[in-house]
mmCIF file of C-alpha atoms in Angstrom:
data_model
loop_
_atom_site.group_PDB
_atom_site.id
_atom_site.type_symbol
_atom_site.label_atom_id
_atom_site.label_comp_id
_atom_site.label_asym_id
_atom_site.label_seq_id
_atom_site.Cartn_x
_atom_site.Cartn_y
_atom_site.Cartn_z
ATOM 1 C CA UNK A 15 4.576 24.314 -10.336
ATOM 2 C CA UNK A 16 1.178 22.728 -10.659
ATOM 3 C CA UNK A 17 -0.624 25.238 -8.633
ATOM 4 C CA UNK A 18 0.669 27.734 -11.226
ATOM 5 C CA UNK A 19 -0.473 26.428 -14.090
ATOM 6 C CA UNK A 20 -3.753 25.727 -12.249
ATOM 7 C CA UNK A 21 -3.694 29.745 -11.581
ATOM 8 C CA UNK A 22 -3.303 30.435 -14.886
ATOM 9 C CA UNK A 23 -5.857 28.382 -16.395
ATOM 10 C CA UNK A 24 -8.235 29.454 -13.675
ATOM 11 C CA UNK A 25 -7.597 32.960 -14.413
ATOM 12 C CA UNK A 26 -7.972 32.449 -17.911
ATOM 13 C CA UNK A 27 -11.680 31.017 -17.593
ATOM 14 C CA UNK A 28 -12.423 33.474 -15.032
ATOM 15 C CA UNK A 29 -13.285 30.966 -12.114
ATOM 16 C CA UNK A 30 -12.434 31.389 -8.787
ATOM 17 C CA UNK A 31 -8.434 29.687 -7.420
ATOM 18 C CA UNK A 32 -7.999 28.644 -3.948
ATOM 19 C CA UNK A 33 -4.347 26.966 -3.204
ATOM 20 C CA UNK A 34 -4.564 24.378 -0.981
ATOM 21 C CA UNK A 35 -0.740 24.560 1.207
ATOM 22 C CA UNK A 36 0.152 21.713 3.209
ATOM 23 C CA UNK A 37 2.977 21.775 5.940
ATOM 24 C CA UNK A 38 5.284 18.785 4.572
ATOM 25 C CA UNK A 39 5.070 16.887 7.485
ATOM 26 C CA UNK A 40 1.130 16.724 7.637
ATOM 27 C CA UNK A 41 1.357 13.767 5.126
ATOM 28 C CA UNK A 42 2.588 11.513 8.240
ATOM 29 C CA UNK A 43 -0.266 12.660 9.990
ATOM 30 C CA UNK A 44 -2.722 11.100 7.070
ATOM 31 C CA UNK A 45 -0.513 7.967 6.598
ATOM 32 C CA UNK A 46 -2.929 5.399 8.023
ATOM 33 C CA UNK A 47 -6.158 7.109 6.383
ATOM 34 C CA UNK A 48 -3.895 6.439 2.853
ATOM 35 C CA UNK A 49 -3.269 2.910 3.891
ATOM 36 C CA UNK A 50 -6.997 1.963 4.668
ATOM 37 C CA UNK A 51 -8.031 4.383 1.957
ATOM 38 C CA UNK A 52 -6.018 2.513 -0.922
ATOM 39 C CA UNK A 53 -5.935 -0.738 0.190
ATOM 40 C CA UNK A 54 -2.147 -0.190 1.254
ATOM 41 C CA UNK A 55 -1.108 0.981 -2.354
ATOM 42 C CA UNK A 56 -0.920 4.559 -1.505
ATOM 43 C CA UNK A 57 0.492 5.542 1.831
ATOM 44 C CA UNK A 58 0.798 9.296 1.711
ATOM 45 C CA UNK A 59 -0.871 11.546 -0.883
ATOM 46 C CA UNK A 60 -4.700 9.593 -0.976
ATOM 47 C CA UNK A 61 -5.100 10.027 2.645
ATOM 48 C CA UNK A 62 -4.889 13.771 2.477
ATOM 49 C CA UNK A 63 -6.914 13.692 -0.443
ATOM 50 C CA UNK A 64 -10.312 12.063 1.194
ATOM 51 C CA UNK A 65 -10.324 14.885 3.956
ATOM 52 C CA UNK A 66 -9.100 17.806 1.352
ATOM 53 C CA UNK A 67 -12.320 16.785 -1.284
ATOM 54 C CA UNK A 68 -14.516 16.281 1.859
ATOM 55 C CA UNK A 69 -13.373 19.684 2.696
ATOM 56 C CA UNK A 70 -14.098 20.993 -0.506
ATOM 57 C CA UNK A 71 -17.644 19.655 -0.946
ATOM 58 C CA UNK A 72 -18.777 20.709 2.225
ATOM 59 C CA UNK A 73 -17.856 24.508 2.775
ATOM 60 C CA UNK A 74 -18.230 25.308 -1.608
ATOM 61 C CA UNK A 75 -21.225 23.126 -2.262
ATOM 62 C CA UNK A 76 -19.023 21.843 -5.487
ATOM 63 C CA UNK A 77 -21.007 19.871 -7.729
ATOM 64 C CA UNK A 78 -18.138 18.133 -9.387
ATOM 65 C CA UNK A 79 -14.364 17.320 -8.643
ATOM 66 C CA UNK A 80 -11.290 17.487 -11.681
ATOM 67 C CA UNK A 81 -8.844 15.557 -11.010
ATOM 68 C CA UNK A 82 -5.398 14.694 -13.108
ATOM 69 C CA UNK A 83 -7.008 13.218 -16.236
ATOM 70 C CA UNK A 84 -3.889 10.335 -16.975
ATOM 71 C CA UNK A 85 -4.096 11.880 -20.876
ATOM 72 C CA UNK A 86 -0.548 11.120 -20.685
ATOM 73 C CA UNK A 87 -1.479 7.507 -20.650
ATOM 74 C CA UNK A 88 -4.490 7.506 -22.401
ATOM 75 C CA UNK A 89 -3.545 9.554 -25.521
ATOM 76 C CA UNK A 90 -0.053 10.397 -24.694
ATOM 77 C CA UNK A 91 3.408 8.382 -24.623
ATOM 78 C CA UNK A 92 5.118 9.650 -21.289
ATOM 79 C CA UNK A 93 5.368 5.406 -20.479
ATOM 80 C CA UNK A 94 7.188 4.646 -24.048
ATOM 81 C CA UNK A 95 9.298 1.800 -24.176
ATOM 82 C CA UNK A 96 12.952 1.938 -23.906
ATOM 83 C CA UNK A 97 14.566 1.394 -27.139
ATOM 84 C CA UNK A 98 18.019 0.959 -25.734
ATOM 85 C CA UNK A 99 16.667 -2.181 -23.616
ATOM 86 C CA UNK A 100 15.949 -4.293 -26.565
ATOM 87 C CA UNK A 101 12.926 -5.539 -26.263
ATOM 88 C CA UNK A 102 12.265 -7.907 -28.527
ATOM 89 C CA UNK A 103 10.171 -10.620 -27.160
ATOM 90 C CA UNK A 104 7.089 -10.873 -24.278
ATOM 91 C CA UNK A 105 9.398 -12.508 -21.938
ATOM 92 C CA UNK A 106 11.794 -9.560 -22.266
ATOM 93 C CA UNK A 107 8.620 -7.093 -21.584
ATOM 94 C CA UNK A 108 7.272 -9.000 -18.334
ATOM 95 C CA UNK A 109 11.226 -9.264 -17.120
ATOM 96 C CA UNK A 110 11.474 -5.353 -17.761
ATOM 97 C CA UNK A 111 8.103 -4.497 -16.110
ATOM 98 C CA UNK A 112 9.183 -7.045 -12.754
ATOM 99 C CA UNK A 113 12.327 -4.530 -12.728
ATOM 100 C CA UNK A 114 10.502 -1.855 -12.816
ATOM 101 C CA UNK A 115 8.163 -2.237 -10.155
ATOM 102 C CA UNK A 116 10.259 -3.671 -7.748
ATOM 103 C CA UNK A 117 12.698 -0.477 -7.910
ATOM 104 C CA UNK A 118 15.545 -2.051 -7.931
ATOM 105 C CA UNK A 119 17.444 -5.127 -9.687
ATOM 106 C CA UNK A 120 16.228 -8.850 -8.776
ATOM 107 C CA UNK A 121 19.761 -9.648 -7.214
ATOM 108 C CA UNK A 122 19.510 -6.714 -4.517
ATOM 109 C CA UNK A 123 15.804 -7.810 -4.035
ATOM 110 C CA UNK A 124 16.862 -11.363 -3.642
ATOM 111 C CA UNK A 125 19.448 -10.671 -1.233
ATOM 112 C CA UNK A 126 17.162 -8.226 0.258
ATOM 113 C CA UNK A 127 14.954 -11.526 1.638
ATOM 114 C CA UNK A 128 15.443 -13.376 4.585
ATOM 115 C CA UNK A 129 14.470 -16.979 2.510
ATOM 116 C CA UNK A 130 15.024 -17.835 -1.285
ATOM 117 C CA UNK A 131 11.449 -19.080 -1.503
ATOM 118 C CA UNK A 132 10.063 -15.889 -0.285
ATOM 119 C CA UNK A 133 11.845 -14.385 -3.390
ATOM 120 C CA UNK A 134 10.873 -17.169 -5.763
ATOM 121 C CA UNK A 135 7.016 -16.477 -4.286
ATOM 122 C CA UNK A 136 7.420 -13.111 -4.747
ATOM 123 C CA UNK A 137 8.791 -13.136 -8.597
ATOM 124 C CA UNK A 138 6.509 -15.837 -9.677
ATOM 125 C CA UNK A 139 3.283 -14.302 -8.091
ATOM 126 C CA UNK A 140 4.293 -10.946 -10.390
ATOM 127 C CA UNK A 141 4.788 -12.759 -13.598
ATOM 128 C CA UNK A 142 1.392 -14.760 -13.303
ATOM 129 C CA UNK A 143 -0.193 -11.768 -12.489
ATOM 130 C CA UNK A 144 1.802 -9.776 -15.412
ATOM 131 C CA UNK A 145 1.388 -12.773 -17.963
ATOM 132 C CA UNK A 146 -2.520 -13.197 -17.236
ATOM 133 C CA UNK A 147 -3.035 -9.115 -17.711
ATOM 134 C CA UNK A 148 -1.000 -9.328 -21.015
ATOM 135 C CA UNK A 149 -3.265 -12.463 -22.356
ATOM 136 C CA UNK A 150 -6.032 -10.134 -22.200
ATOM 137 C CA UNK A 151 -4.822 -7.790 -24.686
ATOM 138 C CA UNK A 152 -5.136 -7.705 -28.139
ATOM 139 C CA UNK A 153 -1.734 -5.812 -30.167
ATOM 140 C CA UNK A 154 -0.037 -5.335 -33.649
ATOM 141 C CA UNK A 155 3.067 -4.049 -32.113
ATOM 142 C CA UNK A 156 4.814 -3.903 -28.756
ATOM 143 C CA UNK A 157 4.420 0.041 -27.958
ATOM 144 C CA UNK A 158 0.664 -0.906 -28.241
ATOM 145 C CA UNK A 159 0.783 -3.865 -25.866
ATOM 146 C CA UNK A 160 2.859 -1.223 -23.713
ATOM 147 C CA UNK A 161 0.313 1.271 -23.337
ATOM 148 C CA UNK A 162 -2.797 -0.985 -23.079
ATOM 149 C CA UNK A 163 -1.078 -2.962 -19.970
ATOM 150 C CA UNK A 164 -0.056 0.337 -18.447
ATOM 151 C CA UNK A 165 -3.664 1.488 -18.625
ATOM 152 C CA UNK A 166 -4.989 -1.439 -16.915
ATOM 153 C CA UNK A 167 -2.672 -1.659 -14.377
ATOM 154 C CA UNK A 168 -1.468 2.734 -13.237
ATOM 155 C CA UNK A 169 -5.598 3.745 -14.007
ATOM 156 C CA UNK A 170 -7.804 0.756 -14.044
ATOM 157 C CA UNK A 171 -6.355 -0.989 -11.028
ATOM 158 C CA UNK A 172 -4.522 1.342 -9.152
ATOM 159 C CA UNK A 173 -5.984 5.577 -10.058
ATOM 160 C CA UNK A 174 -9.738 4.504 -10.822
ATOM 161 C CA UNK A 175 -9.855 2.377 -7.681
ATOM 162 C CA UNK A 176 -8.068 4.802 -5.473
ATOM 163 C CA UNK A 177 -10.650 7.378 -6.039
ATOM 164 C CA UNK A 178 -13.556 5.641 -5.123
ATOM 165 C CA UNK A 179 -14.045 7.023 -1.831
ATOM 166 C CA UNK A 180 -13.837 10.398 -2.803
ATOM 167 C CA UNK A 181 -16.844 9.312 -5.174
ATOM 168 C CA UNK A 182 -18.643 9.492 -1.317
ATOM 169 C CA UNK A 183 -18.406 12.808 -1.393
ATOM 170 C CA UNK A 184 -18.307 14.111 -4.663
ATOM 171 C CA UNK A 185 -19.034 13.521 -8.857
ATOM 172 C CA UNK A 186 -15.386 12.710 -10.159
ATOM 173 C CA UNK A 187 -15.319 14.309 -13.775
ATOM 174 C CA UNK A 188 -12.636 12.154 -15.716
ATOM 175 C CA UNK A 189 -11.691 10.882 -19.127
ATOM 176 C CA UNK A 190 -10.567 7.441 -17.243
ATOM 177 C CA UNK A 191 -14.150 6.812 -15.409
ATOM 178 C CA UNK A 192 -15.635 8.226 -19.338
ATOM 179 C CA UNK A 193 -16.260 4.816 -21.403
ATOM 180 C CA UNK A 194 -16.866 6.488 -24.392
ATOM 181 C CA UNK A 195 -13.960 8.536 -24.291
ATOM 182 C CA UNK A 196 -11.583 5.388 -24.148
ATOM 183 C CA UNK A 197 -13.200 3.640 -26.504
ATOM 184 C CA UNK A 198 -12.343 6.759 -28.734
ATOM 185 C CA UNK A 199 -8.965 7.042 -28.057
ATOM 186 C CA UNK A 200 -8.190 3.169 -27.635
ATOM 187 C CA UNK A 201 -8.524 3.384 -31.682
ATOM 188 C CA UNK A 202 -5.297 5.884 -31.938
ATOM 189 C CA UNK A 203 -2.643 4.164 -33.463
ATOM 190 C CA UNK A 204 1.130 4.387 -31.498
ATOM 191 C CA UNK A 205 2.714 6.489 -34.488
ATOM 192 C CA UNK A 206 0.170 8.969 -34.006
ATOM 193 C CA UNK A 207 0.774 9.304 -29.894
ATOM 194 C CA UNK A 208 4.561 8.638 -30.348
ATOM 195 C CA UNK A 209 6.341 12.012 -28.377
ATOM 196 C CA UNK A 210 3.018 13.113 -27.275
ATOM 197 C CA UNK A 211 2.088 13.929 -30.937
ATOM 198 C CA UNK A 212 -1.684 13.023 -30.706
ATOM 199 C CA UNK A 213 -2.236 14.727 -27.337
ATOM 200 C CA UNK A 214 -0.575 17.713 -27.863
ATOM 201 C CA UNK A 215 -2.341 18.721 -31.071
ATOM 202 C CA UNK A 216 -5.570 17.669 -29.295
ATOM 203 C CA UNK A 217 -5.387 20.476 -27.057
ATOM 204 C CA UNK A 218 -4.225 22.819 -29.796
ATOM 205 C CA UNK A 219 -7.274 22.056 -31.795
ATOM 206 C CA UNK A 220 -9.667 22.353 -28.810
ATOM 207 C CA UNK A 221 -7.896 25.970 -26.918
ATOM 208 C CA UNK A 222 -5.212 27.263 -28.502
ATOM 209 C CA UNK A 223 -4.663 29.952 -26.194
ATOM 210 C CA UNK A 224 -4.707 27.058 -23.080
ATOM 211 C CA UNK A 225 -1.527 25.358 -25.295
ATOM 212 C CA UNK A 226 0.450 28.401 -24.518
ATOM 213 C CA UNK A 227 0.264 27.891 -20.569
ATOM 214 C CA UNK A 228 3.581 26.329 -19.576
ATOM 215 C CA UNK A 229 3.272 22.353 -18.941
ATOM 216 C CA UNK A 230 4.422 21.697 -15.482
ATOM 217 C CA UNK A 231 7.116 19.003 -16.502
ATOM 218 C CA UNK A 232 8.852 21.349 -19.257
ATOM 219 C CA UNK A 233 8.043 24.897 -17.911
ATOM 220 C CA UNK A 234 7.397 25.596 -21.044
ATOM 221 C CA UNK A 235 4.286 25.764 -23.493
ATOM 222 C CA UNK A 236 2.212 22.974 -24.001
ATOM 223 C CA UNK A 237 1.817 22.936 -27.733
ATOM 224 C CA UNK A 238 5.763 22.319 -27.681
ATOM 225 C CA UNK A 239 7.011 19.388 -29.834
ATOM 226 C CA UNK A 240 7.935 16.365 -27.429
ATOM 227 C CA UNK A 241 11.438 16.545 -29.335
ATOM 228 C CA UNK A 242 11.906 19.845 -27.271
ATOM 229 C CA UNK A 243 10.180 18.780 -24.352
ATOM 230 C CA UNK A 244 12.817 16.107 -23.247
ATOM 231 C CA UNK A 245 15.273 18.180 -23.538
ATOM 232 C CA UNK A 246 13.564 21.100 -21.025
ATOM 233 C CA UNK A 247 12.237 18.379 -19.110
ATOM 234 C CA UNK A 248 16.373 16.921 -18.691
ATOM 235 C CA UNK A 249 17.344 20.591 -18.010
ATOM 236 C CA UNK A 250 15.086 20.752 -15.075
ATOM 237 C CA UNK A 251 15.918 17.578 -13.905
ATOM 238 C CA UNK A 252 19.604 18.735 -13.558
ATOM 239 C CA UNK A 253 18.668 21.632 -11.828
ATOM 240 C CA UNK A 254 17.324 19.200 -9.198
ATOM 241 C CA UNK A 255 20.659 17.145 -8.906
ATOM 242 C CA UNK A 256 22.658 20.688 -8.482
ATOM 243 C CA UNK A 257 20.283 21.380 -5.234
ATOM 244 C CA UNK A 258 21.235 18.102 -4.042
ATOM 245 C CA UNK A 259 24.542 18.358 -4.281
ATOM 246 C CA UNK A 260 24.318 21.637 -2.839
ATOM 247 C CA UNK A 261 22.542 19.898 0.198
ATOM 248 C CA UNK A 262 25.309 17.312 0.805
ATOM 249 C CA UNK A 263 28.483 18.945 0.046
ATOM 250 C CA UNK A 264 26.859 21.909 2.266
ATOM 251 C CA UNK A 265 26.682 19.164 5.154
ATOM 252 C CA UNK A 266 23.129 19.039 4.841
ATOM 253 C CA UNK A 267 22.430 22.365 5.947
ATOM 254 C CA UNK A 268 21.714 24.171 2.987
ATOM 255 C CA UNK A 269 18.299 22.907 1.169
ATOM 256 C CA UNK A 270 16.864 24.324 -1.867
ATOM 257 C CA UNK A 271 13.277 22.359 -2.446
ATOM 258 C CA UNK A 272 12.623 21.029 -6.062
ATOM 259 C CA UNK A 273 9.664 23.321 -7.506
ATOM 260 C CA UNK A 274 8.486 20.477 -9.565
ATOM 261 C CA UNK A 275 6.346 18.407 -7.203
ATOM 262 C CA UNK A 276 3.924 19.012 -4.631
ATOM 263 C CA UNK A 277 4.827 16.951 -2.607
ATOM 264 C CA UNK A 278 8.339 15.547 -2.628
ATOM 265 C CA UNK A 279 9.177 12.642 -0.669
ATOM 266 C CA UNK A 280 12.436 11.772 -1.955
ATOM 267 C CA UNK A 281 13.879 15.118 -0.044
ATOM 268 C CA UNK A 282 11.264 15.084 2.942
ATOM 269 C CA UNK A 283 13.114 11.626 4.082
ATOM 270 C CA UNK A 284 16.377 13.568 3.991
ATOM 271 C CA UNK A 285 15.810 16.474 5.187
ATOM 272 C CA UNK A 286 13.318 15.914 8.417
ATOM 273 C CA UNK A 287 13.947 13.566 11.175
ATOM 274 C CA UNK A 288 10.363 13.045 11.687
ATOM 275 C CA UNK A 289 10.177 11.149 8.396
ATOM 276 C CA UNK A 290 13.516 9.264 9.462
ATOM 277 C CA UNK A 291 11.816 8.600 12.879
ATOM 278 C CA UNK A 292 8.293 7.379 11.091
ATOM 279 C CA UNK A 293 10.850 4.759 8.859
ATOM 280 C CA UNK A 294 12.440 3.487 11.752
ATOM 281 C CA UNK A 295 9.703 3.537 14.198
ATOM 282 C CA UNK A 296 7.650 1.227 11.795
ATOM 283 C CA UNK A 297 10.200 -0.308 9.437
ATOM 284 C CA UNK A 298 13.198 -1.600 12.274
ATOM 285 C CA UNK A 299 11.281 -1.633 14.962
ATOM 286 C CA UNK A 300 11.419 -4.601 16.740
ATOM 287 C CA UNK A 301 7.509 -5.422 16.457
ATOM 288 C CA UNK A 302 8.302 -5.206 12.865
ATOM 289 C CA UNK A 303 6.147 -7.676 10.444
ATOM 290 C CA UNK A 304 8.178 -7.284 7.569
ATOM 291 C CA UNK A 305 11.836 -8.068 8.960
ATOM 292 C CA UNK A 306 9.791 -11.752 9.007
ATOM 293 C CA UNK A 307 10.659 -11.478 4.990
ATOM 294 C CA UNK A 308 13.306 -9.193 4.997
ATOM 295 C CA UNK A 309 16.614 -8.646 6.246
ATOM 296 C CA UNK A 310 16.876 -5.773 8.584
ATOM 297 C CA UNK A 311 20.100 -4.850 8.099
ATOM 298 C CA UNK A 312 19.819 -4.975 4.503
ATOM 299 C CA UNK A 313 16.101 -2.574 4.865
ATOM 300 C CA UNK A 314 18.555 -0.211 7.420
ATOM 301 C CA UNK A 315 20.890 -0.006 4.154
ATOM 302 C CA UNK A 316 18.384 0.872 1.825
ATOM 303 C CA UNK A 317 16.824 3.806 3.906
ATOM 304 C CA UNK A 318 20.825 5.055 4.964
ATOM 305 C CA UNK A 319 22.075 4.637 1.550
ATOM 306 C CA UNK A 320 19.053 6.964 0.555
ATOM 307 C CA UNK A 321 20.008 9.289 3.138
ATOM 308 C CA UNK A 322 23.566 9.607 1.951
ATOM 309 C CA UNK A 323 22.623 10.506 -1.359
ATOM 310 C CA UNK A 324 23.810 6.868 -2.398
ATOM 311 C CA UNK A 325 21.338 6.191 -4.101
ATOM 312 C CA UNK A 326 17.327 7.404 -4.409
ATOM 313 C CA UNK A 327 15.490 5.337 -2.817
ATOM 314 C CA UNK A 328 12.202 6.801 -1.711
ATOM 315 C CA UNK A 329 10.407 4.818 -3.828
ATOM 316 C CA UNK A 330 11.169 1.562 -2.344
ATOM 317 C CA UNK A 331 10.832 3.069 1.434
ATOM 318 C CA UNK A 332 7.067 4.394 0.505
ATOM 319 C CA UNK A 333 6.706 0.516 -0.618
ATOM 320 C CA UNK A 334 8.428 -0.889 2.637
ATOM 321 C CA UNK A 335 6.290 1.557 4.655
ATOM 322 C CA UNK A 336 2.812 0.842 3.078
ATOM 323 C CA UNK A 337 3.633 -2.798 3.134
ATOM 324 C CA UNK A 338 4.427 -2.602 7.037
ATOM 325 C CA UNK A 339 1.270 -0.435 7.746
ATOM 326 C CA UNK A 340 -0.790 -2.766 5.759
ATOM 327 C CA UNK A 341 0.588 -5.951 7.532
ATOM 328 C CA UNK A 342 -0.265 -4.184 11.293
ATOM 329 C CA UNK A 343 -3.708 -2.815 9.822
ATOM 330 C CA UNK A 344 -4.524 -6.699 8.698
ATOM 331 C CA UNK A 345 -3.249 -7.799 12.337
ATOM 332 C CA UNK A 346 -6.285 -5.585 13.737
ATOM 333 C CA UNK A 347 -3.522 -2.654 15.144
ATOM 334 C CA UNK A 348 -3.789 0.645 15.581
ATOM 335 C CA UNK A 349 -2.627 2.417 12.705
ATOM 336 C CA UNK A 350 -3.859 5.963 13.654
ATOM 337 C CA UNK A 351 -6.341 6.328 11.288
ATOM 338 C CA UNK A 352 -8.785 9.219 11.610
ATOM 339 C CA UNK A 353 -12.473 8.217 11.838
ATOM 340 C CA UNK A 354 -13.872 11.615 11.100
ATOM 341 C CA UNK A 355 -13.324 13.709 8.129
ATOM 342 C CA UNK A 356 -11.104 17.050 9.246
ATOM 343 C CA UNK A 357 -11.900 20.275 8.452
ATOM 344 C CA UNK A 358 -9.041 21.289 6.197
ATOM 345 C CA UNK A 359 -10.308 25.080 5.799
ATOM 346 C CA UNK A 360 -7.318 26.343 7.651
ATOM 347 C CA UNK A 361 -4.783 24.939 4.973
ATOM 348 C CA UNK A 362 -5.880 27.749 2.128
ATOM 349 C CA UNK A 363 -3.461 30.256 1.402
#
């Protein structure tokens, strides 16, 4: 879906569009370079990346490099709070964020760990590290306190410093490296961003004719209210849940990939065995590092109970993967990480 509206906003500037297609399995190839790449915080997708922009630079002499600009963050509200988890206090935000990044409630992570002080360790390193980020932030009302913590810690800590070795290779162009530009929009009230308000008649006012291009997450215009948008962007989700019914009630032999993503790890881990093999080859191995925290039986659950359609837990296996990787890179193993930058010519379509 993104390559399309790429295409069309290429086409309507009248610059040249080259689709970069990768075989899904290439990403398992790349896993290390992610690991070493990101520090361990993004297994997959940034380890392609450093080769593709390497790539890019080389053979087109490009003097610049786009990348996804976070305005959903930065002007937008795609991160608002929940209103039906009643959040009424700080305590209630930092115990909703430690939810939320662990994937999955505290009483399945707790039983999850092979000792109760490795859980206490775990929890109370979090909230210090939530509770100092919130001190720093100055708010009149919890949806601004939302957005200002999730811009420090998605773009500054995690995006921004991601990119910075494709900055070897090439000038990133982006609203989050732009300090003017933040300082700008930092001064946007919430009731002006609330349902993407604020960002959507931003682009209207700067290309009209670009807020008619179809936004990848709706499928439909841009310039459409965020009202509407939900509701396109729950129609397309259940879409999504038909194909995967469709693939288990079919036995697993009928698959019908999600359009929305370019890369889509929650199917990948169901549908190829060489993902299943890279989990358990890694994960329940018997060099494992992590079963030293974790129960095995309880990480086999997790990746089988994904596999059954249980439950979706990709997320958590991409976290149990690039904490594994991460443990054996610090341990001075071989993690299979390519030295040279490829040549990833051959991947254009």
């Amino acid at each position: 879906v993104e390559s399309k509206v790429a295409k069309e906003i290429m086409e309507y500037f009248k610059f040249r569009h080259l689709i970069f297609e990768f075989n899904d399995l290439l990403y398992l190839d790349y896993a290390g370079d992610g690991i070493s790449l990101s520090s361990g915080t993004s297994i997959f997708k940034h380890g392609i990346q450093f080769h593709l922009f390497n790539t890019i630079k080389k053979e087109f002499s490009s003097q610049g490099t786009i990348l996804g600009s976070a305005l959903d963050l930065t002007i937008g509200d795609s991160y608002n709070l929940p209103k039906s988890k009643n959040l009424d206090t700080k305590d209630d935000l930092i115990n909703f964020y430690i939810r939320r990044l662990f994937n999955l409630d505290l009483i399945s992570f707790k039983n999850l760990c092979n000792k109760k002080e490795n859980y206490f360790d775990a929890i109370e390193s979090v909230r210090e590290c939530i509770q100092t980020n919130l001190k720093q932030i100055s708010y009149s009302r919890f949806e601004d306190l939302n957005s200002s913590y999730l811009f420090k810690s998605k773009i500054k800590k995690w995006y921004n410093q991601n990119l910075i070795y494709h900055l070897i290779n090439n000038k990133l162009i982006l609203p989050t490296y732009d300090t003017h530009f933040l300082k700008s929009v930092s001064q946007v009230p919430y009731e002006l961003r609330e349902n993407d308000s604020f960002r959507k008649e931003l682009l209207i006012s700067i290309n009209k004719d670009i807020s008619k291009i179809n936004q990848n997450d709706t499928m439909q215009p841009a310039y459409l209210p965020g009202e509407y948008c939900r509701f396109f962007s729950k129609q397309l989700e259940e879409i999504d849940q038909y194909k995967e019914k469709i693939w288990f009630s079919s036995k697993q032999s009928i698959y019908i990939p999600s359009n929305r993503y370019d890369a889509n790890f929650k199917e990948y881990y169901r549908v190829y065995p060489e993902y299943k093999y890279f989990f358990e080859s890694l994960v329940l191995d018997p060099s494992s590092i992590i079963t030293s925290y974790f129960k095995k039986d309880n990480l086999k659950k997790i990746f089988d109970d994904h596999i059954s359609g249980k439950c979706s837990n990709h997320k958590i296996i991409n976290l149990l993967l690039s904490a594994e990787l991460s443990c054996r890179m610090y341990n001075g193993e071989d993690i299979k990480l390519n030295n040279k930058a490829q040549n990833f010519l051959n991947f254009i379509i």
